[in-house]
Structure formats: C-alpha cells, structure tokens
PDB file of C-alpha atoms in Angstrom:
ATOM      1  CA  ASN A   1     -34.661 -45.741 -79.887  1.00 47.00           C
ATOM      2  CA  ARG A   2     -39.166 -47.047 -78.849  1.00 52.00           C
ATOM      3  CA  ASP A   3     -38.813 -50.571 -76.787  1.00 58.00           C
ATOM      4  CA  SER A   4     -40.242 -53.146 -78.346  1.00 62.00           C
ATOM      5  CA  ILE A   5     -43.583 -54.562 -76.741  1.00 65.00           C
ATOM      6  CA  CYS A   6     -40.978 -57.796 -75.966  1.00 69.00           C
ATOM      7  CA  SER A   7     -39.312 -55.064 -73.866  1.00 73.00           C
ATOM      8  CA  PHE A   8     -42.432 -53.682 -72.525  1.00 78.00           C
ATOM      9  CA  CYS A   9     -43.632 -56.982 -71.836  1.00 79.00           C
ATOM     10  CA  SER A  10     -39.894 -58.567 -70.111  1.00 80.00           C
ATOM     11  CA  ARG A  11     -40.003 -55.284 -67.843  1.00 85.00           C
ATOM     12  CA  MET A  12     -43.822 -55.519 -66.836  1.00 89.00           C
ATOM     13  CA  ARG A  13     -43.511 -59.566 -66.094  1.00 88.00           C
ATOM     14  CA  ARG A  14     -39.722 -58.710 -63.948  1.00 90.00           C
ATOM     15  CA  GLY A  15     -41.994 -55.746 -61.883  1.00 93.00           C
ATOM     16  CA  ILE A  16     -44.502 -58.864 -61.059  1.00 95.00           C
ATOM     17  CA  LEU A  17     -41.931 -61.012 -60.037  1.00 96.00           C
ATOM     18  CA  TYR A  18     -40.056 -58.240 -58.100  1.00 96.00           C
ATOM     19  CA  ASN A  19     -43.030 -57.405 -56.330  1.00 96.00           C
ATOM     20  CA  CYS A  20     -43.824 -61.143 -55.274  1.00 97.00           C
ATOM     21  CA  ALA A  21     -40.960 -61.529 -53.668  1.00 97.00           C
ATOM     22  CA  ARG A  22     -40.867 -58.504 -51.914  1.00 97.00           C
ATOM     23  CA  ARG A  23     -43.945 -59.681 -50.903  1.00 97.00           C
ATOM     24  CA  GLU A  24     -43.116 -62.930 -49.839  1.00 98.00           C
ATOM     25  CA  GLY A  25     -39.496 -61.273 -48.098  1.00 97.00           C
ATOM     26  CA  TYR A  26     -36.902 -62.458 -50.381  1.00 97.00           C
ATOM     27  CA  ASN A  27     -33.820 -60.853 -52.110  1.00 97.00           C
ATOM     28  CA  VAL A  28     -32.997 -63.632 -54.278  1.00 97.00           C
ATOM     29  CA  LEU A  29     -34.252 -64.048 -57.755  1.00 97.00           C
ATOM     30  CA  ALA A  30     -33.547 -66.652 -59.881  1.00 97.00           C
ATOM     31  CA  LEU A  31     -34.743 -67.117 -63.748  1.00 94.00           C
ATOM     32  CA  GLY A  32     -34.822 -69.192 -65.930  1.00 92.00           C
ATOM     33  CA  GLN A  33     -33.298 -67.896 -68.805  1.00 92.00           C
ATOM     34  CA  HIS A  34     -30.424 -70.618 -70.544  1.00 94.00           C
ATOM     35  CA  LEU A  35     -27.256 -69.940 -72.880  1.00 95.00           C
ATOM     36  CA  ASP A  36     -29.150 -70.250 -75.940  1.00 95.00           C
ATOM     37  CA  ASP A  37     -32.106 -67.223 -74.712  1.00 92.00           C
ATOM     38  CA  LEU A  38     -28.617 -65.408 -73.778  1.00 92.00           C
ATOM     39  CA  ALA A  39     -26.785 -65.736 -77.164  1.00 94.00           C
ATOM     40  CA  GLU A  40     -30.280 -64.956 -78.826  1.00 93.00           C
ATOM     41  CA  SER A  41     -30.305 -61.195 -76.799  1.00 89.00           C
ATOM     42  CA  PHE A  42     -27.200 -60.506 -77.771  1.00 91.00           C
ATOM     43  CA  VAL A  43     -27.087 -60.982 -81.109  1.00 93.00           C
ATOM     44  CA  MET A  44     -30.541 -59.299 -81.515  1.00 89.00           C
ATOM     45  CA  SER A  45     -29.277 -56.251 -79.822  1.00 88.00           C
ATOM     46  CA  ALA A  46     -26.117 -56.316 -81.967  1.00 90.00           C
ATOM     47  CA  PHE A  47     -27.730 -56.824 -85.031  1.00 89.00           C
ATOM     48  CA  HIS A  48     -31.378 -54.223 -84.089  1.00 85.00           C
ATOM     49  CA  ASN A  49     -29.336 -52.378 -81.629  1.00 84.00           C
ATOM     50  CA  GLY A  50     -25.593 -51.886 -82.901  1.00 87.00           C
ATOM     51  CA  LEU A  51     -25.152 -52.416 -79.209  1.00 84.00           C
ATOM     52  CA  LEU A  52     -23.399 -55.359 -77.639  1.00 85.00           C
ATOM     53  CA  ARG A  53     -25.475 -56.262 -74.853  1.00 84.00           C
ATOM     54  CA  THR A  54     -26.801 -59.340 -73.184  1.00 84.00           C
ATOM     55  CA  MET A  55     -28.511 -60.902 -69.719  1.00 85.00           C
ATOM     56  CA  LYS A  56     -26.550 -60.302 -66.233  1.00 87.00           C
ATOM     57  CA  GLY A  57     -25.667 -64.019 -64.557  1.00 87.00           C
ATOM     58  CA  ASN A  58     -25.968 -62.153 -61.311  1.00 90.00           C
ATOM     59  CA  TYR A  59     -26.652 -58.014 -60.721  1.00 90.00           C
ATOM     60  CA  LEU A  60     -28.596 -55.922 -58.359  1.00 91.00           C
ATOM     61  CA  ASN A  61     -32.048 -54.407 -59.346  1.00 92.00           C
ATOM     62  CA  ASP A  62     -32.788 -51.002 -59.451  1.00 91.00           C
ATOM     63  CA  LYS A  63     -33.512 -50.840 -56.427  1.00 94.00           C
ATOM     64  CA  GLY A  64     -30.729 -52.856 -55.458  1.00 94.00           C
ATOM     65  CA  ASP A  65     -32.895 -55.157 -52.998  1.00 96.00           C
ATOM     66  CA  ILE A  66     -33.437 -58.054 -55.167  1.00 96.00           C
ATOM     67  CA  ARG A  67     -30.409 -59.449 -56.631  1.00 95.00           C
ATOM     68  CA  ILE A  68     -31.708 -61.755 -59.932  1.00 95.00           C
ATOM     69  CA  ILE A  69     -29.695 -64.611 -60.488  1.00 95.00           C
ATOM     70  CA  ARG A  70     -29.622 -67.300 -63.299  1.00 94.00           C
ATOM     71  CA  PRO A  71     -28.131 -70.212 -63.037  1.00 95.00           C
ATOM     72  CA  LEU A  72     -29.032 -71.935 -66.302  1.00 96.00           C
ATOM     73  CA  ALA A  73     -27.033 -68.969 -68.046  1.00 93.00           C
ATOM     74  CA  TYR A  74     -24.163 -71.740 -68.401  1.00 93.00           C
ATOM     75  CA  VAL A  75     -26.617 -74.846 -69.877  1.00 96.00           C
ATOM     76  CA  ARG A  76     -27.825 -75.549 -73.495  1.00 96.00           C
ATOM     77  CA  GLU A  77     -31.637 -75.611 -74.082  1.00 94.00           C
ATOM     78  CA  ARG A  78     -30.964 -78.890 -75.309  1.00 94.00           C
ATOM     79  CA  ALA A  79     -29.906 -80.027 -71.995  1.00 96.00           C
ATOM     80  CA  LEU A  80     -32.271 -78.506 -69.828  1.00 95.00           C
ATOM     81  CA  ARG A  81     -35.151 -79.862 -72.359  1.00 93.00           C
ATOM     82  CA  GLU A  82     -33.380 -83.670 -72.468  1.00 95.00           C
ATOM     83  CA  TYR A  83     -33.761 -83.527 -68.223  1.00 96.00           C
ATOM     84  CA  ALA A  84     -36.884 -82.109 -68.740  1.00 95.00           C
ATOM     85  CA  VAL A  85     -38.259 -85.661 -71.247  1.00 94.00           C
ATOM     86  CA  LEU A  86     -36.362 -87.727 -68.789  1.00 96.00           C
ATOM     87  CA  ALA A  87     -37.889 -85.884 -65.432  1.00 97.00           C
ATOM     88  CA  SER A  88     -41.573 -86.107 -66.952  1.00 96.00           C
ATOM     89  CA  LEU A  89     -41.610 -82.497 -66.103  1.00 94.00           C
ATOM     90  CA  PRO A  90     -44.156 -80.273 -68.551  1.00 89.00           C
ATOM     91  CA  VAL A  91     -41.656 -78.289 -71.139  1.00 83.00           C
ATOM     92  CA  ILE A  92     -43.557 -75.011 -72.176  1.00 79.00           C
ATOM     93  CA  ASP A  93     -43.332 -73.187 -75.625  1.00 74.00           C
ATOM     94  CA  GLU A  94     -42.356 -69.920 -75.807  1.00 67.00           C
ATOM     95  CA  ASN A  95     -45.673 -67.908 -76.854  1.00 62.00           C
ATOM     96  CA  CYS A  96     -45.854 -63.659 -76.800  1.00 64.00           C
ATOM     97  CA  PRO A  97     -49.703 -62.681 -74.921  1.00 62.00           C
ATOM     98  CA  ALA A  98     -49.623 -60.034 -77.555  1.00 63.00           C
ATOM     99  CA  CYS A  99     -49.653 -61.644 -80.199  1.00 60.00           C
ATOM    100  CA  PHE A 100     -50.975 -65.301 -80.073  1.00 56.00           C
ATOM    101  CA  GLU A 101     -47.531 -66.784 -81.314  1.00 56.00           C
ATOM    102  CA  ALA A 102     -44.216 -67.250 -81.555  1.00 51.00           C
ATOM    103  CA  PRO A 103     -41.869 -64.048 -80.980  1.00 58.00           C
ATOM    104  CA  LYS A 104     -40.539 -64.304 -84.655  1.00 78.00           C
ATOM    105  CA  GLU A 105     -37.708 -62.635 -84.615  1.00 80.00           C
ATOM    106  CA  ARG A 106     -36.132 -64.356 -82.097  1.00 82.00           C
ATOM    107  CA  LYS A 107     -37.834 -67.704 -83.851  1.00 84.00           C
ATOM    108  CA  ARG A 108     -35.165 -66.493 -86.404  1.00 89.00           C
ATOM    109  CA  VAL A 109     -32.602 -65.993 -85.088  1.00 91.00           C
ATOM    110  CA  LYS A 110     -32.166 -69.277 -83.188  1.00 92.00           C
ATOM    111  CA  LEU A 111     -32.875 -70.821 -86.617  1.00 94.00           C
ATOM    112  CA  MET A 112     -29.805 -69.048 -87.490  1.00 96.00           C
ATOM    113  CA  LEU A 113     -27.869 -69.689 -85.003  1.00 96.00           C
ATOM    114  CA  ALA A 114     -28.731 -73.592 -85.324  1.00 95.00           C
ATOM    115  CA  SER A 115     -27.805 -73.056 -89.173  1.00 96.00           C
ATOM    116  CA  GLN A 116     -24.634 -72.281 -87.843  1.00 96.00           C
ATOM    117  CA  GLU A 117     -23.729 -74.634 -85.304  1.00 96.00           C
ATOM    118  CA  HIS A 118     -24.027 -76.717 -87.795  1.00 96.00           C
ATOM    119  CA  VAL A 119     -21.436 -75.522 -89.994  1.00 96.00           C
ATOM    120  CA  HIS A 120     -19.524 -73.766 -86.752  1.00 96.00           C
ATOM    121  CA  PRO A 121     -19.952 -76.433 -84.180  1.00 96.00           C
ATOM    122  CA  ASN A 122     -18.329 -74.275 -81.476  1.00 95.00           C
ATOM    123  CA  VAL A 123     -20.535 -71.058 -81.850  1.00 95.00           C
ATOM    124  CA  PHE A 124     -22.121 -71.775 -78.301  1.00 94.00           C
ATOM    125  CA  SER A 125     -19.032 -71.774 -77.123  1.00 94.00           C
ATOM    126  CA  CYS A 126     -17.115 -68.554 -78.630  1.00 93.00           C
ATOM    127  CA  LEU A 127     -20.842 -66.617 -78.017  1.00 93.00           C
ATOM    128  CA  LEU A 128     -20.413 -67.583 -74.649  1.00 92.00           C
ATOM    129  CA  ARG A 129     -16.537 -66.632 -74.989  1.00 91.00           C
ATOM    130  CA  ALA A 130     -17.330 -62.739 -75.871  1.00 91.00           C
ATOM    131  CA  MET A 131     -20.395 -62.760 -73.835  1.00 90.00           C
ATOM    132  CA  GLN A 132     -19.163 -63.655 -71.242  1.00 89.00           C
ATOM    133  CA  PRO A 133     -17.000 -60.092 -70.312  1.00 85.00           C
ATOM    134  CA  ILE A 134     -21.262 -58.438 -70.161  1.00 85.00           C
ATOM    135  CA  MET A 135     -22.943 -61.439 -68.654  1.00 84.00           C
ATOM    136  CA  HIS A 136     -20.562 -60.209 -65.197  1.00 80.00           C
ATOM    137  CA  GLY A 137     -20.602 -56.458 -65.884  1.00 74.00           C
ATOM    138  CA  GLN A 138     -17.275 -56.395 -66.988  1.00 61.00           C
ATOM    139  CA  LEU A 139     -17.439 -54.243 -69.902  1.00 60.00           C
ATOM    140  CA  GLU A 140     -19.857 -50.993 -68.659  1.00 65.00           C
ATOM    141  CA  GLN A 141     -16.586 -50.965 -66.400  1.00 64.00           C
ATOM    142  CA  LEU A 142     -14.285 -51.360 -69.682  1.00 62.00           C
ATOM    143  CA  GLN A 143     -16.119 -48.682 -70.654  1.00 63.00           C
ATOM    144  CA  ALA A 144     -15.894 -46.478 -67.934  1.00 68.00           C
ATOM    145  CA  GLN A 145     -12.351 -47.165 -67.332  1.00 69.00           C
ATOM    146  CA  ARG A 146     -12.167 -45.505 -70.845  1.00 69.00           C
ATOM    147  CA  SER A 147     -14.302 -42.737 -70.307  1.00 73.00           C
ATOM    148  CA  LYS A 148     -12.818 -41.969 -67.298  1.00 76.00           C
ATOM    149  CA  LYS A 149      -9.270 -41.512 -68.987  1.00 75.00           C
ATOM    150  CA  LYS A 150     -10.804 -39.742 -71.815  1.00 75.00           C
ATOM    151  CA  GLN A 151     -11.664 -37.756 -69.201  1.00 79.00           C
ATOM    152  CA  GLN A 152      -8.530 -37.251 -68.225  1.00 77.00           C
ATOM    153  CA  ARG A 153      -6.578 -36.829 -70.963  1.00 77.00           C
ATOM    154  CA  ARG A 154      -8.989 -33.652 -72.104  1.00 79.00           C
ATOM    155  CA  ALA A 155      -8.632 -31.801 -68.767  1.00 83.00           C
ATOM    156  CA  ALA A 156      -4.791 -32.947 -68.950  1.00 82.00           C
ATOM    157  CA  ALA A 157      -4.766 -30.843 -72.477  1.00 76.00           C
ATOM    158  CA  PRO A 158      -3.449 -27.330 -73.025  1.00 73.00           C
ATOM    159  CA  ALA A 159      -5.748 -24.822 -74.003  1.00 65.00           C
ATOM    160  CA  GLY A 160      -5.672 -23.866 -77.968  1.00 61.00           C
ATOM    161  CA  GLY A 161      -5.212 -27.501 -78.784  1.00 55.00           C
ATOM    162  CA  GLY A 162      -1.970 -27.878 -77.450  1.00 51.00           C
ATOM    163  CA  ARG A 163       0.434 -26.958 -80.874  1.00 46.00           C
TER     164      ARG A 163
END
C-alpha cells in the first residue's frame, strides 16, 4: 500500500505543528477534527484499505513528548458551522494544496454519509459507537491480547500437531 498524497501532506503538517509546539514549549496540541471527519476517515479506511482505523481522540506522538487531543471529536460539523456563523468566525472550506481542489474521495464519502443520514438518521451516532474503541486505542489493545493468547496456545500445543 502506497501512501496517498493526502497522508503525506497530513504527516508533513503534523510535523510542522509538532516542531512549532516544541519551539514554543507546549506539550499538548489540540487539533480541530470533528465527528464527521473521523467518520469519513473510518469509512475510507474500511473501503480502501480493509482496516478499521480512524483518528484517535487523545494520544502521544511517536517521540512521546507531545500529547495530541481532538476536543471536537464528538461534535458534528454542522454544529460547528452554525456556531461559526453565530460568532462571526470565518469558515474555510476544505481545499487541497496538491491538486487545488476539494479532496475528491473525502467529498464523495461525505456525500454518501449525508445520503445515508437521510435514510438512517442515527448513522453518525452508530458510527461513533463503532469507532470509540479505535479512538481510545482499545482496538489495538484487544488485538495485542488476542495475538498474545494465540502465541501462548501455540507454545503450549504438543509438538507434531497433538494427534
């Protein structure tokens, strides 16, 4: 699996943010992704990579010196847009510096989820429930526990297949 330009750009932006946080003496970085962003990432990962992944709500970076939080992870995009209008805050539509247009796949998934929400009004709360173990890192813990148990069973099995 080759990384997309989107994942490359995301890593580059995060690296810049980490360096800025270090330079200014901060050890917590708050990112602004909302529930719709996490749901779109979850669906794209499942569809394109066959993996159950999304952004975590709270984690340490690889160096362990910066805690990344996503305080808006449970907030819908439309609620944030409504607040931005009420508070006269600017809303910057998504754009892609690599292709100078909105990311096509994310937009397609956004439209698909919107159409599903018309049929299934609770689709985002259901996706949130499905994503919570991933967002909190519990899925990795469960997978590691299962792998460890499997290894222990193999080690305990008699040589020659046990027949």
